Amino acid sequence: MIVTTKELFKHAYGKYAIGAYNINNLEQTMGLFQGNVQSKAPFIVQLSKGARSYTHKLMLEALMRTADEIFPDAVFAIHLDHGDEATCMDCINSGIYSSVMIDASHESFEKNIEITKRVVDAAHAKGLVVEAELGQLGGVEEHISVSEADAKLTDPKQAKEFVERTNVDSLACAIGTSHGAFKFTGSQGLHFEVIEEIQRLLPGFPLVMHGSSSVPREEVERINAAGGKLQGAKGVDENQFARAAKLGVTKVNIDTDGRLVWCRVHREMFRDEPEVFDLRKPGKVFMAEYANFIAHKNEKLGSAGQVDAVRTKF
Ligand code: G3H
Ligand code: 13P
Ligand code: ZN
């Protein structure tokens, strides 16, 4: 069942976080749906601009419609991740998206408000909800590169003003994470004091944590042992999701960890079974491993086991 993130957020707020998982293809779609059904979790499918142009945006939409048919027990929202204004408008008009993210965080505060407001007005008119971003994460976001040194944490007072002036439905905050497999070079971590202050100023308002992959050490070691080169990769401690959820972090974005599962499965198979050339062999293993990975993440997020309670809200 395809649902709006508004109701998902209402149910989760302050209690648990919803996993928002990026996917690009058929195998990820199957693993994602299997893992969420297996762990009885509501979830958000995230489609980025890059994913939409990897094959074709309509191919992804068709995958979503078909997955909805194949997995009648799944309760999920379909979300555009890191959209620009034009892509947001395209998704708003597509008829299948539940929500869009307008990412104008690289613009000035005023320009970010102006662009976000235009997207909010268009989305709300069609019953969709909107996520925006304020502050800048470290690492690389689509075409924009922000060095770790320049990464700007979200200013809580600005967050309050931003939400009031744009009427946006949720806010991605920069709280010390970054995208990709190399998030922290030393002992940095999540800035809970920033989340706490935002929650104090905006009680009940859903916050979004980007760059939430945990980059498991074991996964990285297995990839490197099979020929990979991911020295120094480090992510967010998944045991901190529960604390963040209590402070209003209602959506947690995970992409990189899924790519690591894909990389490990394929590297190990080609190392251990060099005679393999049938794409379905690693594909089958990947789908099962990705499903297990998703189920594990949902346990950490607290969304596992919530699907029956959520379904009654629709
Ligand atoms: O934040 C970015 C997401 O991980 C999506 O990555 O733009 O390469 O699809 P992508
Ligand atoms: P990761 O790179 O940590 O998986 O973050 C993904 C993300 O924030 C997608 O918007
Ligand atoms: Zn992101």
mmCIF file of C-alpha atoms and ligand atoms in Angstrom:
data_model
loop_
_atom_site.group_PDB
_atom_site.id
_atom_site.type_symbol
_atom_site.label_atom_id
_atom_site.label_comp_id
_atom_site.label_asym_id
_atom_site.label_seq_id
_atom_site.Cartn_x
_atom_site.Cartn_y
_atom_site.Cartn_z
ATOM 1 C CA MET A 1 0.000 0.000 0.000
ATOM 2 C CA ILE A 2 1.472 3.338 -1.083
ATOM 3 C CA VAL A 3 0.874 5.930 1.654
ATOM 4 C CA THR A 4 1.706 9.505 2.577
ATOM 5 C CA THR A 5 4.733 10.198 4.758
ATOM 6 C CA LYS A 6 2.555 12.591 6.788
ATOM 7 C CA GLU A 7 0.694 9.737 8.487
ATOM 8 C CA LEU A 8 3.865 7.651 8.789
ATOM 9 C CA PHE A 9 5.575 10.533 10.587
ATOM 10 C CA LYS A 10 2.605 11.152 12.870
ATOM 11 C CA HIS A 11 2.692 7.547 14.037
ATOM 12 C CA ALA A 12 6.461 7.384 14.456
ATOM 13 C CA TYR A 13 7.244 10.805 15.958
ATOM 14 C CA GLY A 14 9.189 10.585 19.210
ATOM 15 C CA LYS A 15 8.933 6.789 19.331
ATOM 16 C CA TYR A 16 10.865 5.347 16.393
ATOM 17 C CA ALA A 17 12.327 6.357 13.019
ATOM 18 C CA ILE A 18 11.248 5.233 9.564
ATOM 19 C CA GLY A 19 13.960 3.806 7.322
ATOM 20 C CA ALA A 20 14.281 5.690 4.032
ATOM 21 C CA TYR A 21 16.223 3.487 1.639
ATOM 22 C CA ASN A 22 17.629 4.522 -1.756
ATOM 23 C CA ILE A 23 17.172 2.088 -4.589
ATOM 24 C CA ASN A 24 18.134 2.044 -8.270
ATOM 25 C CA ASN A 25 17.157 -1.289 -9.756
ATOM 26 C CA LEU A 26 15.113 -4.476 -9.678
ATOM 27 C CA GLU A 27 17.307 -6.448 -7.292
ATOM 28 C CA GLN A 28 17.346 -3.650 -4.716
ATOM 29 C CA THR A 29 13.573 -3.295 -5.059
ATOM 30 C CA MET A 30 12.983 -6.997 -4.374
ATOM 31 C CA GLY A 31 15.393 -7.101 -1.413
ATOM 32 C CA LEU A 32 13.953 -3.890 0.022
ATOM 33 C CA PHE A 33 10.356 -5.076 -0.061
ATOM 34 C CA GLN A 34 11.235 -8.563 1.203
ATOM 35 C CA GLY A 35 13.218 -7.127 4.129
ATOM 36 C CA ASN A 36 10.476 -4.751 5.188
ATOM 37 C CA VAL A 37 7.705 -7.322 4.904
ATOM 38 C CA GLN A 38 9.897 -9.801 6.807
ATOM 39 C CA SER A 39 10.411 -7.325 9.674
ATOM 40 C CA LYS A 40 6.865 -5.896 9.468
ATOM 41 C CA ALA A 41 8.089 -2.328 9.091
ATOM 42 C CA PRO A 42 6.580 0.672 7.296
ATOM 43 C CA PHE A 43 9.245 2.257 5.086
ATOM 44 C CA ILE A 44 10.124 4.943 2.565
ATOM 45 C CA VAL A 45 11.529 4.173 -0.868
ATOM 46 C CA GLN A 46 13.886 6.928 -1.942
ATOM 47 C CA LEU A 47 14.507 7.665 -5.599
ATOM 48 C CA SER A 48 17.286 10.140 -6.329
ATOM 49 C CA LYS A 49 17.817 12.130 -9.517
ATOM 50 C CA GLY A 50 20.692 9.784 -10.316
ATOM 51 C CA ALA A 51 18.490 6.729 -9.787
ATOM 52 C CA ARG A 52 15.762 8.205 -12.001
ATOM 53 C CA SER A 53 18.201 8.656 -14.866
ATOM 54 C CA TYR A 54 20.188 5.413 -14.336
ATOM 55 C CA THR A 55 17.718 3.489 -16.508
ATOM 56 C CA HIS A 56 14.545 5.541 -16.911
ATOM 57 C CA LYS A 57 12.326 7.305 -14.390
ATOM 58 C CA LEU A 58 9.295 5.419 -15.719
ATOM 59 C CA MET A 59 11.071 2.097 -15.188
ATOM 60 C CA LEU A 60 11.417 2.931 -11.486
ATOM 61 C CA GLU A 61 7.790 4.002 -11.266
ATOM 62 C CA ALA A 62 6.750 0.728 -12.898
ATOM 63 C CA LEU A 63 8.881 -1.193 -10.393
ATOM 64 C CA MET A 64 7.105 0.597 -7.548
ATOM 65 C CA ARG A 65 3.634 -0.163 -8.908
ATOM 66 C CA THR A 66 4.526 -3.805 -9.472
ATOM 67 C CA ALA A 67 6.159 -4.182 -6.053
ATOM 68 C CA ASP A 68 2.958 -2.821 -4.532
ATOM 69 C CA GLU A 69 1.068 -5.627 -6.286
ATOM 70 C CA ILE A 70 3.563 -8.389 -5.438
ATOM 71 C CA PHE A 71 3.857 -7.355 -1.770
ATOM 72 C CA PRO A 72 0.309 -6.571 -0.568
ATOM 73 C CA ASP A 73 1.543 -6.464 3.050
ATOM 74 C CA ALA A 74 4.045 -3.661 2.397
ATOM 75 C CA VAL A 75 3.136 -0.170 3.672
ATOM 76 C CA PHE A 76 5.430 2.396 2.068
ATOM 77 C CA ALA A 77 5.850 5.923 0.772
ATOM 78 C CA ILE A 78 7.646 6.896 -2.446
ATOM 79 C CA HIS A 79 9.953 9.864 -2.025
ATOM 80 C CA LEU A 80 12.185 11.947 -4.310
ATOM 81 C CA ASP A 81 15.588 12.299 -2.616
ATOM 82 C CA HIS A 82 17.607 15.535 -3.053
ATOM 83 C CA GLY A 83 15.499 17.054 -5.811
ATOM 84 C CA ASP A 84 15.990 20.361 -7.575
ATOM 85 C CA GLU A 85 12.915 22.459 -8.325
ATOM 86 C CA ALA A 86 12.314 21.052 -11.814
ATOM 87 C CA THR A 87 12.615 17.432 -10.660
ATOM 88 C CA CYS A 88 10.292 18.109 -7.723
ATOM 89 C CA MET A 89 7.660 19.505 -10.101
ATOM 90 C CA ASP A 90 8.046 16.480 -12.390
ATOM 91 C CA CYS A 91 7.514 14.093 -9.449
ATOM 92 C CA ILE A 92 4.596 16.114 -8.083
ATOM 93 C CA ASN A 93 2.893 15.684 -11.459
ATOM 94 C CA SER A 94 3.826 12.013 -11.885
ATOM 95 C CA GLY A 95 0.961 10.731 -9.763
ATOM 96 C CA ILE A 96 2.951 8.076 -7.890
ATOM 97 C CA TYR A 97 5.181 9.988 -5.462
ATOM 98 C CA SER A 98 4.034 10.509 -1.863
ATOM 99 C CA SER A 99 6.599 13.208 -1.117
ATOM 100 C CA VAL A 100 9.494 15.167 -2.558
ATOM 101 C CA MET A 101 12.666 16.616 -1.101
ATOM 102 C CA ILE A 102 13.665 20.027 -2.372
ATOM 103 C CA ASP A 103 17.338 20.501 -1.651
ATOM 104 C CA ALA A 104 18.238 24.155 -2.005
ATOM 105 C CA SER A 105 20.558 24.024 1.012
ATOM 106 C CA HIS A 106 23.466 25.279 -1.103
ATOM 107 C CA GLU A 107 21.570 28.545 -1.760
ATOM 108 C CA SER A 108 21.365 31.529 0.604
ATOM 109 C CA PHE A 109 18.814 31.317 3.439
ATOM 110 C CA GLU A 110 16.381 33.629 1.620
ATOM 111 C CA LYS A 111 16.727 31.857 -1.728
ATOM 112 C CA ASN A 112 16.309 28.454 -0.032
ATOM 113 C CA ILE A 113 13.049 29.736 1.514
ATOM 114 C CA GLU A 114 11.840 31.142 -1.823
ATOM 115 C CA ILE A 115 12.483 27.903 -3.768
ATOM 116 C CA THR A 116 11.185 25.635 -0.994
ATOM 117 C CA LYS A 117 7.982 27.646 -0.698
ATOM 118 C CA ARG A 118 7.250 27.325 -4.426
ATOM 119 C CA VAL A 119 7.672 23.540 -4.199
ATOM 120 C CA VAL A 120 5.571 23.328 -1.009
ATOM 121 C CA ASP A 121 2.715 25.260 -2.619
ATOM 122 C CA ALA A 122 2.738 23.047 -5.724
ATOM 123 C CA ALA A 123 3.025 19.824 -3.700
ATOM 124 C CA HIS A 124 0.345 20.670 -1.154
ATOM 125 C CA ALA A 125 -2.067 21.573 -3.954
ATOM 126 C CA LYS A 126 -1.766 17.955 -5.140
ATOM 127 C CA GLY A 127 -1.738 16.293 -1.711
ATOM 128 C CA LEU A 128 2.005 15.578 -1.521
ATOM 129 C CA VAL A 129 4.258 16.540 1.357
ATOM 130 C CA VAL A 130 7.695 18.135 1.220
ATOM 131 C CA GLU A 131 11.058 17.722 2.933
ATOM 132 C CA ALA A 132 13.600 20.546 2.684
ATOM 133 C CA GLU A 133 17.180 20.926 3.875
ATOM 134 C CA LEU A 134 18.823 23.608 5.945
ATOM 135 C CA GLY A 135 22.518 23.632 6.770
ATOM 136 C CA GLN A 136 25.059 21.666 4.801
ATOM 137 C CA LEU A 137 26.275 18.137 5.270
ATOM 138 C CA GLY A 138 29.910 17.289 4.599
ATOM 139 C CA GLY A 139 30.827 15.022 1.710
ATOM 140 C CA VAL A 140 29.418 15.027 -1.797
ATOM 141 C CA GLU A 141 25.764 15.639 -2.583
ATOM 142 C CA GLU A 142 24.930 15.041 -6.234
ATOM 143 C CA HIS A 143 26.966 17.714 -8.081
ATOM 144 C CA ILE A 144 27.711 19.852 -5.025
ATOM 145 C CA SER A 145 30.869 19.207 -3.078
ATOM 146 C CA VAL A 146 31.092 20.585 0.443
ATOM 147 C CA SER A 147 34.354 19.989 2.248
ATOM 148 C CA GLU A 148 34.113 18.658 5.767
ATOM 149 C CA ALA A 149 35.707 21.812 7.079
ATOM 150 C CA ASP A 150 32.993 23.956 5.478
ATOM 151 C CA ALA A 151 30.107 21.737 6.482
ATOM 152 C CA LYS A 152 27.603 23.870 8.324
ATOM 153 C CA LEU A 153 25.442 22.497 11.079
ATOM 154 C CA THR A 154 21.813 23.640 11.058
ATOM 155 C CA ASP A 155 21.143 26.744 13.132
ATOM 156 C CA PRO A 156 18.082 25.900 15.306
ATOM 157 C CA LYS A 157 16.705 29.475 15.273
ATOM 158 C CA GLN A 158 16.957 29.577 11.485
ATOM 159 C CA ALA A 159 15.261 26.170 11.359
ATOM 160 C CA LYS A 160 12.237 27.536 13.210
ATOM 161 C CA GLU A 161 11.998 30.573 10.931
ATOM 162 C CA PHE A 162 12.498 28.400 7.845
ATOM 163 C CA VAL A 163 9.683 26.015 8.782
ATOM 164 C CA GLU A 164 7.287 28.832 9.664
ATOM 165 C CA ARG A 165 7.940 30.777 6.457
ATOM 166 C CA THR A 166 7.884 27.815 4.051
ATOM 167 C CA ASN A 167 5.176 25.637 5.631
ATOM 168 C CA VAL A 168 7.373 22.646 4.800
ATOM 169 C CA ASP A 169 6.408 19.269 6.323
ATOM 170 C CA SER A 170 9.787 17.944 7.492
ATOM 171 C CA LEU A 171 13.337 19.221 7.666
ATOM 172 C CA ALA A 172 16.678 17.600 6.882
ATOM 173 C CA CYS A 173 19.138 18.978 9.407
ATOM 174 C CA ALA A 174 22.912 18.965 9.249
ATOM 175 C CA ILE A 175 23.909 17.403 12.562
ATOM 176 C CA GLY A 176 27.403 16.160 11.804
ATOM 177 C CA THR A 177 26.829 13.394 9.273
ATOM 178 C CA SER A 178 27.839 13.328 5.621
ATOM 179 C CA HIS A 179 26.951 11.194 2.624
ATOM 180 C CA GLY A 180 29.050 8.234 1.533
ATOM 181 C CA ALA A 181 31.395 5.743 3.210
ATOM 182 C CA PHE A 182 33.879 8.201 4.732
ATOM 183 C CA LYS A 183 31.928 10.233 7.263
ATOM 184 C CA PHE A 184 34.276 10.737 10.153
ATOM 185 C CA THR A 185 38.038 10.998 10.210
ATOM 186 C CA GLY A 186 38.397 11.019 13.986
ATOM 187 C CA SER A 187 36.112 10.909 16.966
ATOM 188 C CA GLN A 188 33.399 13.189 15.540
ATOM 189 C CA GLY A 189 29.816 12.064 15.941
ATOM 190 C CA LEU A 190 26.224 13.233 15.939
ATOM 191 C CA HIS A 191 25.502 16.677 17.366
ATOM 192 C CA PHE A 192 22.635 15.760 19.670
ATOM 193 C CA GLU A 193 22.677 19.250 21.173
ATOM 194 C CA VAL A 194 21.589 20.644 17.784
ATOM 195 C CA ILE A 195 18.714 18.155 17.458
ATOM 196 C CA GLU A 196 17.641 18.830 21.034
ATOM 197 C CA GLU A 197 17.490 22.571 20.465
ATOM 198 C CA ILE A 198 15.585 22.199 17.194
ATOM 199 C CA GLN A 199 13.070 19.937 18.916
ATOM 200 C CA ARG A 200 12.676 22.475 21.726
ATOM 201 C CA LEU A 201 11.898 25.223 19.202
ATOM 202 C CA LEU A 202 9.810 23.025 16.906
ATOM 203 C CA PRO A 203 8.094 20.460 19.154
ATOM 204 C CA GLY A 204 6.302 17.724 17.207
ATOM 205 C CA PHE A 205 7.947 18.657 13.909
ATOM 206 C CA PRO A 206 9.569 15.709 12.043
ATOM 207 C CA LEU A 207 13.312 15.932 11.456
ATOM 208 C CA VAL A 208 15.285 13.947 8.894
ATOM 209 C CA MET A 209 18.783 12.558 9.268
ATOM 210 C CA HIS A 210 20.710 12.210 6.020
ATOM 211 C CA GLY A 211 24.027 10.393 5.734
ATOM 212 C CA SER A 212 22.945 7.732 8.226
ATOM 213 C CA SER A 213 24.764 4.677 6.898
ATOM 214 C CA SER A 214 26.777 2.905 9.576
ATOM 215 C CA VAL A 215 29.424 1.547 7.150
ATOM 216 C CA PRO A 216 29.883 -1.675 9.194
ATOM 217 C CA ARG A 217 33.522 -2.496 9.835
ATOM 218 C CA GLU A 218 32.963 -6.175 9.030
ATOM 219 C CA GLU A 219 31.422 -5.296 5.669
ATOM 220 C CA VAL A 220 34.347 -3.019 4.784
ATOM 221 C CA GLU A 221 36.896 -5.657 5.854
ATOM 222 C CA ARG A 222 35.200 -8.316 3.706
ATOM 223 C CA ILE A 223 35.153 -5.964 0.715
ATOM 224 C CA ASN A 224 38.840 -5.134 1.166
ATOM 225 C CA ALA A 225 39.724 -8.826 1.620
ATOM 226 C CA ALA A 226 38.039 -9.501 -1.721
ATOM 227 C CA GLY A 227 40.033 -6.849 -3.587
ATOM 228 C CA GLY A 228 38.257 -3.624 -2.589
ATOM 229 C CA LYS A 229 39.997 -0.443 -1.549
ATOM 230 C CA LEU A 230 37.947 1.261 1.143
ATOM 231 C CA GLN A 231 40.596 2.270 3.637
ATOM 232 C CA GLY A 232 39.365 4.421 6.531
ATOM 233 C CA ALA A 233 35.661 4.074 5.767
ATOM 234 C CA LYS A 234 33.535 4.995 8.793
ATOM 235 C CA GLY A 235 29.847 5.669 9.478
ATOM 236 C CA VAL A 236 27.197 6.519 12.069
ATOM 237 C CA ASP A 237 26.777 4.263 15.109
ATOM 238 C CA GLU A 238 23.420 2.563 14.499
ATOM 239 C CA ASN A 239 22.858 2.276 18.244
ATOM 240 C CA GLN A 240 22.333 6.052 18.264
ATOM 241 C CA PHE A 241 19.220 5.911 16.071
ATOM 242 C CA ALA A 242 16.963 5.278 19.071
ATOM 243 C CA ARG A 243 18.238 8.374 20.905
ATOM 244 C CA ALA A 244 17.809 10.491 17.765
ATOM 245 C CA ALA A 245 14.268 9.156 17.243
ATOM 246 C CA LYS A 246 13.227 10.277 20.733
ATOM 247 C CA LEU A 247 14.401 13.783 19.811
ATOM 248 C CA GLY A 248 12.160 13.963 16.752
ATOM 249 C CA VAL A 249 14.321 12.356 14.055
ATOM 250 C CA THR A 250 11.526 10.555 12.258
ATOM 251 C CA LYS A 251 13.185 9.617 8.946
ATOM 252 C CA VAL A 252 16.653 8.111 8.625
ATOM 253 C CA ASN A 253 18.262 8.002 5.152
ATOM 254 C CA ILE A 254 20.370 4.992 4.213
ATOM 255 C CA ASP A 255 21.959 4.406 0.818
ATOM 256 C CA THR A 256 25.690 3.691 1.157
ATOM 257 C CA ASP A 257 25.241 0.620 3.410
ATOM 258 C CA GLY A 258 23.107 -1.034 0.732
ATOM 259 C CA ARG A 259 25.796 -0.345 -1.871
ATOM 260 C CA LEU A 260 28.341 -1.991 0.437
ATOM 261 C CA VAL A 261 26.196 -5.135 0.658
ATOM 262 C CA TRP A 262 26.036 -5.196 -3.152
ATOM 263 C CA CYS A 263 29.797 -4.690 -3.445
ATOM 264 C CA ARG A 264 30.669 -7.385 -0.878
ATOM 265 C CA VAL A 265 28.358 -10.003 -2.410
ATOM 266 C CA HIS A 266 29.698 -9.486 -5.914
ATOM 267 C CA ARG A 267 33.384 -9.198 -4.974
ATOM 268 C CA GLU A 268 33.271 -12.341 -2.837
ATOM 269 C CA MET A 269 31.427 -14.356 -5.443
ATOM 270 C CA PHE A 270 33.779 -13.396 -8.261
ATOM 271 C CA ARG A 271 36.770 -14.130 -6.026
ATOM 272 C CA ASP A 272 35.466 -17.483 -4.721
ATOM 273 C CA GLU A 273 33.671 -18.728 -7.836
ATOM 274 C CA PRO A 274 35.669 -17.394 -10.793
ATOM 275 C CA GLU A 275 33.723 -19.617 -13.184
ATOM 276 C CA VAL A 276 30.496 -17.661 -12.504
ATOM 277 C CA PHE A 277 29.231 -15.381 -15.275
ATOM 278 C CA ASP A 278 25.481 -15.697 -14.767
ATOM 279 C CA LEU A 279 24.234 -12.378 -13.317
ATOM 280 C CA ARG A 280 21.406 -14.218 -11.566
ATOM 281 C CA LYS A 281 23.803 -16.037 -9.246
ATOM 282 C CA PRO A 282 25.134 -12.988 -7.380
ATOM 283 C CA GLY A 283 21.767 -11.287 -7.909
ATOM 284 C CA LYS A 284 19.950 -13.995 -5.916
ATOM 285 C CA VAL A 285 22.473 -13.793 -3.085
ATOM 286 C CA PHE A 286 22.316 -10.001 -3.084
ATOM 287 C CA MET A 287 18.510 -9.891 -2.837
ATOM 288 C CA ALA A 288 18.528 -12.202 0.193
ATOM 289 C CA GLU A 289 21.421 -10.383 1.887
ATOM 290 C CA TYR A 290 19.907 -6.966 1.231
ATOM 291 C CA ALA A 291 16.581 -8.151 2.689
ATOM 292 C CA ASN A 292 18.376 -9.296 5.863
ATOM 293 C CA PHE A 293 20.246 -6.001 6.032
ATOM 294 C CA ILE A 294 16.989 -4.016 5.794
ATOM 295 C CA ALA A 295 15.341 -6.146 8.490
ATOM 296 C CA HIS A 296 18.339 -5.552 10.773
ATOM 297 C CA LYS A 297 18.235 -1.765 10.199
ATOM 298 C CA ASN A 298 14.519 -1.676 10.973
ATOM 299 C CA GLU A 299 15.229 -3.325 14.341
ATOM 300 C CA LYS A 300 17.742 -0.580 15.118
ATOM 301 C CA LEU A 301 15.345 2.159 13.973
ATOM 302 C CA GLY A 302 12.492 0.722 16.009
ATOM 303 C CA SER A 303 10.237 0.530 12.934
ATOM 304 C CA ALA A 304 10.243 -3.287 12.917
ATOM 305 C CA GLY A 305 6.894 -4.654 14.037
ATOM 306 C CA GLN A 306 5.020 -1.335 13.537
ATOM 307 C CA VAL A 307 3.302 -2.082 10.239
ATOM 308 C CA ASP A 308 0.012 -3.411 11.608
ATOM 309 C CA ALA A 309 -0.471 -0.388 13.855
ATOM 310 C CA VAL A 310 0.390 1.949 10.976
ATOM 311 C CA ARG A 311 -1.993 0.234 8.550
ATOM 312 C CA THR A 312 -4.979 1.098 10.728
ATOM 313 C CA LYS A 313 -4.249 4.825 10.147
ATOM 314 C CA PHE A 314 -5.052 4.588 6.432
HETATM 315 O O1 G3H B 1 22.333 11.585 -0.915
HETATM 316 C C1 G3H B 1 22.535 10.960 -1.935
HETATM 317 C C2 G3H B 1 22.038 9.579 -2.024
HETATM 318 O O2 G3H B 1 22.932 8.681 -1.438
HETATM 319 C C3 G3H B 1 21.742 9.239 -3.463
HETATM 320 O O3 G3H B 1 22.899 9.054 -4.192
HETATM 321 O O4 G3H B 1 22.555 10.624 -6.081
HETATM 322 O O5 G3H B 1 24.207 8.748 -6.253
HETATM 323 O O6 G3H B 1 21.761 8.283 -6.276
HETATM 324 P P1 G3H B 1 22.861 9.195 -5.810
HETATM 325 P P1 13P B 2 24.394 7.572 3.247
HETATM 326 O O1 13P B 2 25.401 7.935 2.211
HETATM 327 O O2 13P B 2 24.964 7.667 4.621
HETATM 328 O O3 13P B 2 23.771 6.245 3.013
HETATM 329 O O4 13P B 2 23.229 8.678 3.193
HETATM 330 C C1 13P B 2 22.186 8.557 2.253
HETATM 331 C C2 13P B 2 21.341 9.779 2.171
HETATM 332 O O5 13P B 2 21.398 10.672 2.989
HETATM 333 C C3 13P B 2 20.396 9.857 1.049
HETATM 334 O O6 13P B 2 19.732 11.074 1.005
HETATM 335 ZN ZN ZN B 3 20.918 12.729 1.621
#
